[in-house]
Amino acid sequence: MFVPFLTRRETSIARRAGDAGGDAGGDSGGDSGGGDSGSSGDSGSGHDSSGDDSDSSEGAANGTPGGTISAGGSSTSIFTGGSGGGKNVTIPSGQTFAGRHAGGATRDQIFGSKTFGSGYPGYNTRGVNGRGFPFWFWPLSWGSDPGHGANAAYLYTNEYGDPNNSSRPGGPIVMAAFQSKYNATTFRLVSDNQTVTDLIPVITSGCSQNLSSNGTTPTAFSAIDAAPEQVVQYYRASSLALTLDGYNNSATFAPEGSTADTPLPTGIDDGLLGCLNNTIGQSAPLVDGTTQLAGPDSRAVGFVLLLLCMLHLL
């Protein structure tokens, strides 16, 4: 699996329009924000990532049980370090976003880029409107547009509710701050409550050598402390982001494909950035590949049919 900031992309794998692989986060602006906007979920894996053909059910076997989320009408377990996968299915009638596809994406597809909408199998444009849920989780909601204009419309959509929408899988969007013990560098993890809660102990344990404190806790989302122009990396179909305090990516509010990503500031704690990115990529919670959507209970349907037949005979 290609890990941004840490591993070198194999030169034998041709770079495609949607093959961002998350490298936008660490290339110091070498990649265009528009060009990488649609990381199609290949994430350096070098293979098609449509998700429809994946039948992997390794998530439970290879991961550590985390919390549970409500997705597609079912309460299902998630696993830190799990493989994900499973079948790409259609959300049934009567459930939120009925008719859209969900599931099928694997951990090899977890990295996006700096662009909102990256990391979706089959997409190479920014934005998240009308899309399915390859990892089951909904994309982030950044709240209301503070006045950035038409080019920011793709960021500020109410399709998935406000950041405090408790019905999203994993709960409302929250944040957790991670500050370097060597300088003032501060990164923030932004995602649903369950994801952030599950990742905090993994990060504080794995990156303790770079952190000023191991006592971070989830806090309510604040557009003042974490904004889309501060994102250095999206993960898991833009349902999870890592932001950097003080960073301002000019490509975020520019016309799509017109502006390169702003380089990351010099003097930041690159060691902490690499550790955070690697840990999130390896451990972000995924739904077990064996998860099935809720649908009509076949036994209940059979009972109803039998009852109707009996009534007809009376």
GROMACS .gro file of C-alpha atoms in nm:
model
  314
    1MET     CA    1   0.000   0.000   0.000
    2PHE     CA    2   0.138   0.339  -0.095
    3VAL     CA    3   0.172   0.561   0.211
    4PRO     CA    4   0.201   0.937   0.148
    5PHE     CA    5   0.505   1.109   0.301
    6LEU     CA    6   0.675   0.771   0.370
    7THR     CA    7   0.698   0.546   0.064
    8ARG     CA    8   0.804   0.612  -0.291
    9ARG     CA    9   0.557   0.536  -0.568
   10GLU     CA   10   0.667   0.253  -0.795
   11THR     CA   11   0.785   0.400  -1.124
   12SER     CA   12   0.640   0.105  -1.313
   13ILE     CA   13   0.287   0.212  -1.225
   14ALA     CA   14   0.167   0.478  -1.464
   15ARG     CA   15   0.011   0.778  -1.297
   16ARG     CA   16  -0.355   0.818  -1.395
   17ALA     CA   17  -0.592   1.109  -1.351
   18GLY     CA   18  -0.751   0.959  -1.044
   19ASP     CA   19  -0.439   0.798  -0.896
   20ALA     CA   20  -0.367   1.056  -0.630
   21GLY     CA   21  -0.274   0.801  -0.371
   22GLY     CA   22  -0.263   1.067  -0.105
   23ASP     CA   23   0.070   1.203  -0.226
   24ALA     CA   24  -0.072   1.554  -0.248
   25GLY     CA   25  -0.036   1.577   0.125
   26GLY     CA   26   0.338   1.546   0.125
   27ASP     CA   27   0.456   1.674  -0.212
   28SER     CA   28   0.478   2.031  -0.086
   29GLY     CA   29   0.245   2.149  -0.356
   30GLY     CA   30   0.397   1.960  -0.645
   31ASP     CA   31   0.059   1.826  -0.755
   32SER     CA   32  -0.231   2.032  -0.875
   33GLY     CA   33  -0.528   2.050  -0.646
   34GLY     CA   34  -0.759   1.998  -0.938
   35GLY     CA   35  -0.559   1.719  -1.098
   36ASP     CA   36  -0.553   1.509  -0.784
   37SER     CA   37  -0.900   1.597  -0.676
   38GLY     CA   38  -1.052   1.269  -0.768
   39SER     CA   39  -0.828   1.008  -0.619
   40SER     CA   40  -1.021   0.718  -0.753
   41GLY     CA   41  -0.937   0.506  -0.458
   42ASP     CA   42  -0.640   0.340  -0.631
   43SER     CA   43  -0.420   0.505  -0.372
   44GLY     CA   44  -0.107   0.366  -0.522
   45SER     CA   45  -0.238   0.013  -0.526
   46GLY     CA   46  -0.195  -0.013  -0.901
   47HIS     CA   47  -0.525  -0.184  -0.973
   48ASP     CA   48  -0.884  -0.100  -1.051
   49SER     CA   49  -1.072   0.008  -0.742
   50SER     CA   50  -1.435  -0.006  -0.847
   51GLY     CA   51  -1.518  -0.197  -0.531
   52ASP     CA   52  -1.782  -0.406  -0.707
   53ASP     CA   53  -1.566  -0.717  -0.736
   54SER     CA   54  -1.419  -0.721  -0.388
   55ASP     CA   55  -1.546  -1.003  -0.170
   56SER     CA   56  -1.285  -0.970   0.103
   57SER     CA   57  -1.407  -1.035   0.455
   58GLU     CA   58  -1.075  -0.994   0.630
   59GLY     CA   59  -1.175  -0.685   0.830
   60ALA     CA   60  -1.274  -0.866   1.148
   61ALA     CA   61  -0.984  -1.110   1.126
   62ASN     CA   62  -0.711  -0.852   1.070
   63GLY     CA   63  -0.840  -0.558   1.272
   64THR     CA   64  -0.899  -0.459   1.631
   65PRO     CA   65  -1.266  -0.418   1.723
   66GLY     CA   66  -1.362  -0.053   1.763
   67GLY     CA   67  -1.707   0.088   1.823
   68THR     CA   68  -2.024   0.047   1.621
   69ILE     CA   69  -2.189   0.268   1.363
   70SER     CA   70  -2.536   0.279   1.210
   71ALA     CA   71  -2.510   0.241   0.834
   72GLY     CA   72  -2.767   0.141   0.578
   73GLY     CA   73  -3.025   0.066   0.845
   74SER     CA   74  -2.799  -0.168   1.042
   75SER     CA   75  -2.581  -0.131   1.349
   76THR     CA   76  -2.244  -0.273   1.252
   77SER     CA   77  -1.900  -0.304   1.408
   78ILE     CA   78  -1.594  -0.123   1.278
   79PHE     CA   79  -1.234  -0.235   1.313
   80THR     CA   80  -0.915  -0.032   1.345
   81GLY     CA   81  -0.662  -0.190   1.113
   82GLY     CA   82  -0.929  -0.399   0.943
   83SER     CA   83  -0.915  -0.467   0.570
   84GLY     CA   84  -1.266  -0.355   0.482
   85GLY     CA   85  -1.390  -0.487   0.151
   86GLY     CA   86  -1.701  -0.693   0.101
   87LYS     CA   87  -1.963  -0.653  -0.168
   88ASN     CA   88  -2.070  -0.323  -0.315
   89VAL     CA   89  -2.444  -0.321  -0.251
   90THR     CA   90  -2.745  -0.097  -0.306
   91ILE     CA   91  -2.900   0.074  -0.004
   92PRO     CA   92  -3.257  -0.061   0.016
   93SER     CA   93  -3.579   0.133  -0.002
   94GLY     CA   94  -3.681   0.299   0.323
   95GLN     CA   95  -3.325   0.373   0.434
   96THR     CA   96  -3.141   0.705   0.413
   97PHE     CA   97  -2.989   0.751   0.065
   98ALA     CA   98  -3.184   0.454  -0.070
   99GLY     CA   99  -3.067   0.351  -0.416
  100ARG     CA  100  -2.707   0.458  -0.369
  101HIS     CA  101  -2.423   0.208  -0.351
  102ALA     CA  102  -2.230   0.133  -0.034
  103GLY     CA  103  -1.934  -0.079   0.069
  104GLY     CA  104  -1.667  -0.264  -0.127
  105ALA     CA  105  -1.366  -0.037  -0.071
  106THR     CA  106  -1.057  -0.175   0.103
  107ARG     CA  107  -0.774  -0.030   0.310
  108ASP     CA  108  -0.549  -0.014   0.003
  109GLN     CA  109  -0.790   0.251  -0.127
  110ILE     CA  110  -0.801   0.465   0.187
  111PHE     CA  111  -0.578   0.756   0.080
  112GLY     CA  112  -0.720   1.055  -0.102
  113SER     CA  113  -0.538   1.384  -0.158
  114LYS     CA  114  -0.575   1.742  -0.035
  115THR     CA  115  -0.897   1.779  -0.233
  116PHE     CA  116  -1.250   1.729  -0.099
  117GLY     CA  117  -1.405   1.442  -0.292
  118SER     CA  118  -1.081   1.249  -0.337
  119GLY     CA  119  -1.053   0.882  -0.252
  120TYR     CA  120  -1.377   0.776  -0.424
  121PRO     CA  121  -1.349   0.475  -0.656
  122GLY     CA  122  -1.457   0.573  -1.004
  123TYR     CA  123  -1.448   0.953  -0.959
  124ASN     CA  124  -1.185   1.203  -1.071
  125THR     CA  125  -1.361   1.529  -0.989
  126ARG     CA  126  -1.391   1.717  -0.664
  127GLY     CA  127  -1.707   1.738  -0.457
  128VAL     CA  128  -1.926   1.471  -0.296
  129ASN     CA  129  -2.285   1.546  -0.404
  130GLY     CA  130  -2.486   1.243  -0.511
  131ARG     CA  131  -2.212   0.992  -0.444
  132GLY     CA  132  -2.227   0.653  -0.279
  133PHE     CA  133  -2.044   0.535   0.030
  134PRO     CA  134  -1.759   0.298  -0.064
  135PHE     CA  135  -1.646   0.279   0.300
  136TRP     CA  136  -2.003   0.313   0.440
  137PHE     CA  137  -1.911   0.641   0.615
  138TRP     CA  138  -2.058   0.968   0.489
  139PRO     CA  139  -1.822   1.239   0.362
  140LEU     CA  140  -1.739   1.527   0.591
  141SER     CA  141  -1.965   1.830   0.622
  142TRP     CA  142  -1.783   2.161   0.653
  143GLY     CA  143  -2.085   2.363   0.762
  144SER     CA  144  -2.201   2.687   0.601
  145ASP     CA  145  -2.001   2.884   0.346
  146PRO     CA  146  -1.845   3.183   0.525
  147GLY     CA  147  -1.834   3.374   0.197
  148HIS     CA  148  -1.587   3.208  -0.040
  149GLY     CA  149  -1.814   3.228  -0.344
  150ALA     CA  150  -1.923   2.995  -0.622
  151ASN     CA  151  -1.594   2.806  -0.644
  152ALA     CA  152  -1.649   2.683  -0.288
  153ALA     CA  153  -1.997   2.543  -0.349
  154TYR     CA  154  -1.861   2.187  -0.371
  155LEU     CA  155  -1.740   2.215  -0.010
  156TYR     CA  156  -2.046   2.355   0.160
  157THR     CA  157  -2.329   2.116   0.083
  158ASN     CA  158  -2.613   2.032   0.319
  159GLU     CA  159  -2.677   1.696   0.153
  160TYR     CA  160  -2.527   1.511   0.451
  161GLY     CA  161  -2.651   1.748   0.718
  162ASP     CA  162  -2.462   1.987   0.941
  163PRO     CA  163  -2.138   1.881   1.116
  164ASN     CA  164  -2.341   1.815   1.432
  165ASN     CA  165  -2.579   1.575   1.254
  166SER     CA  166  -2.602   1.283   1.497
  167SER     CA  167  -2.759   1.051   1.239
  168ARG     CA  168  -2.442   1.021   1.032
  169PRO     CA  169  -2.257   0.689   1.070
  170GLY     CA  170  -2.026   0.727   1.369
  171GLY     CA  171  -2.206   1.031   1.506
  172PRO     CA  172  -2.142   1.407   1.474
  173ILE     CA  173  -1.818   1.542   1.333
  174VAL     CA  174  -1.558   1.613   1.600
  175MET     CA  175  -1.189   1.700   1.614
  176ALA     CA  176  -0.878   1.599   1.805
  177ALA     CA  177  -0.563   1.813   1.819
  178PHE     CA  178  -0.211   1.668   1.808
  179GLN     CA  179   0.072   1.912   1.885
  180SER     CA  180   0.440   1.854   1.826
  181LYS     CA  181   0.666   1.850   2.129
  182TYR     CA  182   0.943   2.007   1.921
  183ASN     CA  183   0.768   2.319   1.790
  184ALA     CA  184   0.426   2.481   1.752
  185THR     CA  185   0.309   2.246   1.475
  186THR     CA  186  -0.052   2.139   1.542
  187PHE     CA  187  -0.248   1.889   1.336
  188ARG     CA  188  -0.617   1.815   1.380
  189LEU     CA  189  -0.800   1.495   1.304
  190VAL     CA  190  -1.152   1.565   1.172
  191SER     CA  191  -1.413   1.292   1.135
  192ASP     CA  192  -1.717   1.135   1.297
  193ASN     CA  193  -1.707   1.087   1.672
  194GLN     CA  194  -1.656   0.709   1.664
  195THR     CA  195  -1.368   0.727   1.418
  196VAL     CA  196  -1.185   0.996   1.615
  197THR     CA  197  -1.248   0.817   1.944
  198ASP     CA  198  -1.107   0.493   1.804
  199LEU     CA  199  -0.801   0.659   1.649
  200ILE     CA  200  -0.689   0.872   1.944
  201PRO     CA  201  -0.536   0.588   2.151
  202VAL     CA  202  -0.371   0.437   1.842
  203ILE     CA  203  -0.213   0.771   1.749
  204THR     CA  204  -0.106   0.867   2.100
  205SER     CA  205   0.061   0.530   2.140
  206GLY     CA  206   0.224   0.509   1.798
  207CYS     CA  207   0.334   0.874   1.772
  208SER     CA  208   0.421   0.942   2.137
  209GLN     CA  209   0.781   1.030   2.050
  210ASN     CA  210   0.658   1.335   1.856
  211LEU     CA  211   0.361   1.448   2.067
  212SER     CA  212   0.369   1.712   2.337
  213SER     CA  213   0.085   1.540   2.522
  214ASN     CA  214  -0.092   1.206   2.511
  215GLY     CA  215  -0.411   1.334   2.674
  216THR     CA  216  -0.608   1.459   2.375
  217THR     CA  217  -0.984   1.404   2.366
  218PRO     CA  218  -1.250   1.464   2.097
  219THR     CA  219  -1.393   1.816   2.087
  220ALA     CA  220  -1.691   1.956   1.897
  221PHE     CA  221  -1.620   2.056   1.539
  222SER     CA  222  -1.522   2.421   1.497
  223ALA     CA  223  -1.490   2.585   1.156
  224ILE     CA  224  -1.250   2.832   1.317
  225ASP     CA  225  -1.004   2.561   1.422
  226ALA     CA  226  -1.040   2.329   1.122
  227ALA     CA  227  -1.130   2.450   0.773
  228PRO     CA  228  -1.112   2.282   0.429
  229GLU     CA  229  -0.826   2.505   0.312
  230GLN     CA  230  -0.616   2.365   0.600
  231VAL     CA  231  -0.649   2.001   0.493
  232VAL     CA  232  -0.321   1.826   0.415
  233GLN     CA  233  -0.480   1.486   0.356
  234TYR     CA  234  -0.823   1.329   0.307
  235TYR     CA  235  -0.886   0.963   0.377
  236ARG     CA  236  -1.162   0.705   0.339
  237ALA     CA  237  -1.361   0.876   0.063
  238SER     CA  238  -1.329   1.220   0.227
  239SER     CA  239  -1.497   1.105   0.548
  240LEU     CA  240  -1.178   1.173   0.744
  241ALA     CA  241  -0.927   1.457   0.719
  242LEU     CA  242  -0.601   1.576   0.871
  243THR     CA  243  -0.561   1.954   0.893
  244LEU     CA  244  -0.262   2.171   0.977
  245ASP     CA  245  -0.303   2.491   1.177
  246GLY     CA  246  -0.185   2.792   0.977
  247TYR     CA  247  -0.188   2.617   0.639
  248ASN     CA  248  -0.390   2.780   0.360
  249ASN     CA  249  -0.423   2.587   0.034
  250SER     CA  250  -0.514   2.836  -0.237
  251ALA     CA  251  -0.633   2.554  -0.467
  252THR     CA  252  -0.926   2.485  -0.234
  253PHE     CA  253  -1.123   2.792  -0.344
  254ALA     CA  254  -0.990   2.822  -0.699
  255PRO     CA  255  -1.166   2.688  -1.011
  256GLU     CA  256  -1.112   2.314  -1.033
  257GLY     CA  257  -0.782   2.222  -1.198
  258SER     CA  258  -0.662   2.582  -1.229
  259THR     CA  259  -0.427   2.611  -0.933
  260ALA     CA  260  -0.159   2.391  -0.781
  261ASP     CA  261  -0.179   2.298  -0.415
  262THR     CA  262   0.004   2.544  -0.192
  263PRO     CA  263   0.326   2.389  -0.054
  264LEU     CA  264   0.324   2.295   0.312
  265PRO     CA  265   0.499   2.550   0.534
  266THR     CA  266   0.867   2.501   0.604
  267GLY     CA  267   0.972   2.423   0.959
  268ILE     CA  268   0.676   2.203   1.049
  269ASP     CA  269   0.733   1.875   1.233
  270ASP     CA  270   0.762   1.641   0.935
  271GLY     CA  271   0.821   1.348   1.168
  272LEU     CA  272   0.485   1.398   1.337
  273LEU     CA  273   0.314   1.448   1.001
  274GLY     CA  274   0.457   1.123   0.868
  275CYS     CA  275   0.362   0.932   1.181
  276LEU     CA  276   0.007   1.066   1.184
  277ASN     CA  277  -0.044   0.996   0.816
  278ASN     CA  278   0.096   0.644   0.836
  279THR     CA  279  -0.104   0.560   1.149
  280ILE     CA  280  -0.430   0.694   1.009
  281GLY     CA  281  -0.378   0.508   0.683
  282GLN     CA  282  -0.309   0.181   0.860
  283SER     CA  283  -0.563   0.211   1.141
  284ALA     CA  284  -0.862   0.426   1.040
  285PRO     CA  285  -1.171   0.221   1.131
  286LEU     CA  286  -1.336   0.028   0.849
  287VAL     CA  287  -1.656  -0.172   0.836
  288ASP     CA  288  -1.605  -0.549   0.830
  289GLY     CA  289  -1.626  -0.687   0.478
  290THR     CA  290  -1.900  -0.933   0.577
  291THR     CA  291  -2.149  -0.657   0.668
  292GLN     CA  292  -2.489  -0.687   0.503
  293LEU     CA  293  -2.750  -0.416   0.465
  294ALA     CA  294  -3.075  -0.441   0.651
  295GLY     CA  295  -3.364  -0.553   0.434
  296PRO     CA  296  -3.693  -0.737   0.468
  297ASP     CA  297  -3.665  -1.043   0.693
  298SER     CA  298  -3.729  -1.341   0.465
  299ARG     CA  299  -3.893  -1.535   0.747
  300ALA     CA  300  -4.131  -1.249   0.819
  301VAL     CA  301  -4.215  -1.217   0.451
  302GLY     CA  302  -4.285  -1.589   0.432
  303PHE     CA  303  -4.511  -1.574   0.737
  304VAL     CA  304  -4.711  -1.288   0.589
  305LEU     CA  305  -4.758  -1.476   0.262
  306LEU     CA  306  -4.870  -1.788   0.448
  307LEU     CA  307  -5.117  -1.585   0.652
  308LEU     CA  308  -5.261  -1.426   0.339
  309CYS     CA  309  -5.307  -1.768   0.181
  310MET     CA  310  -5.486  -1.898   0.489
  311LEU     CA  311  -5.717  -1.597   0.495
  312HIS     CA  312  -5.794  -1.648   0.127
  313LEU     CA  313  -5.898  -2.009   0.194
  314LEU     CA  314  -6.136  -1.912   0.475
   0.00000   0.00000   0.00000
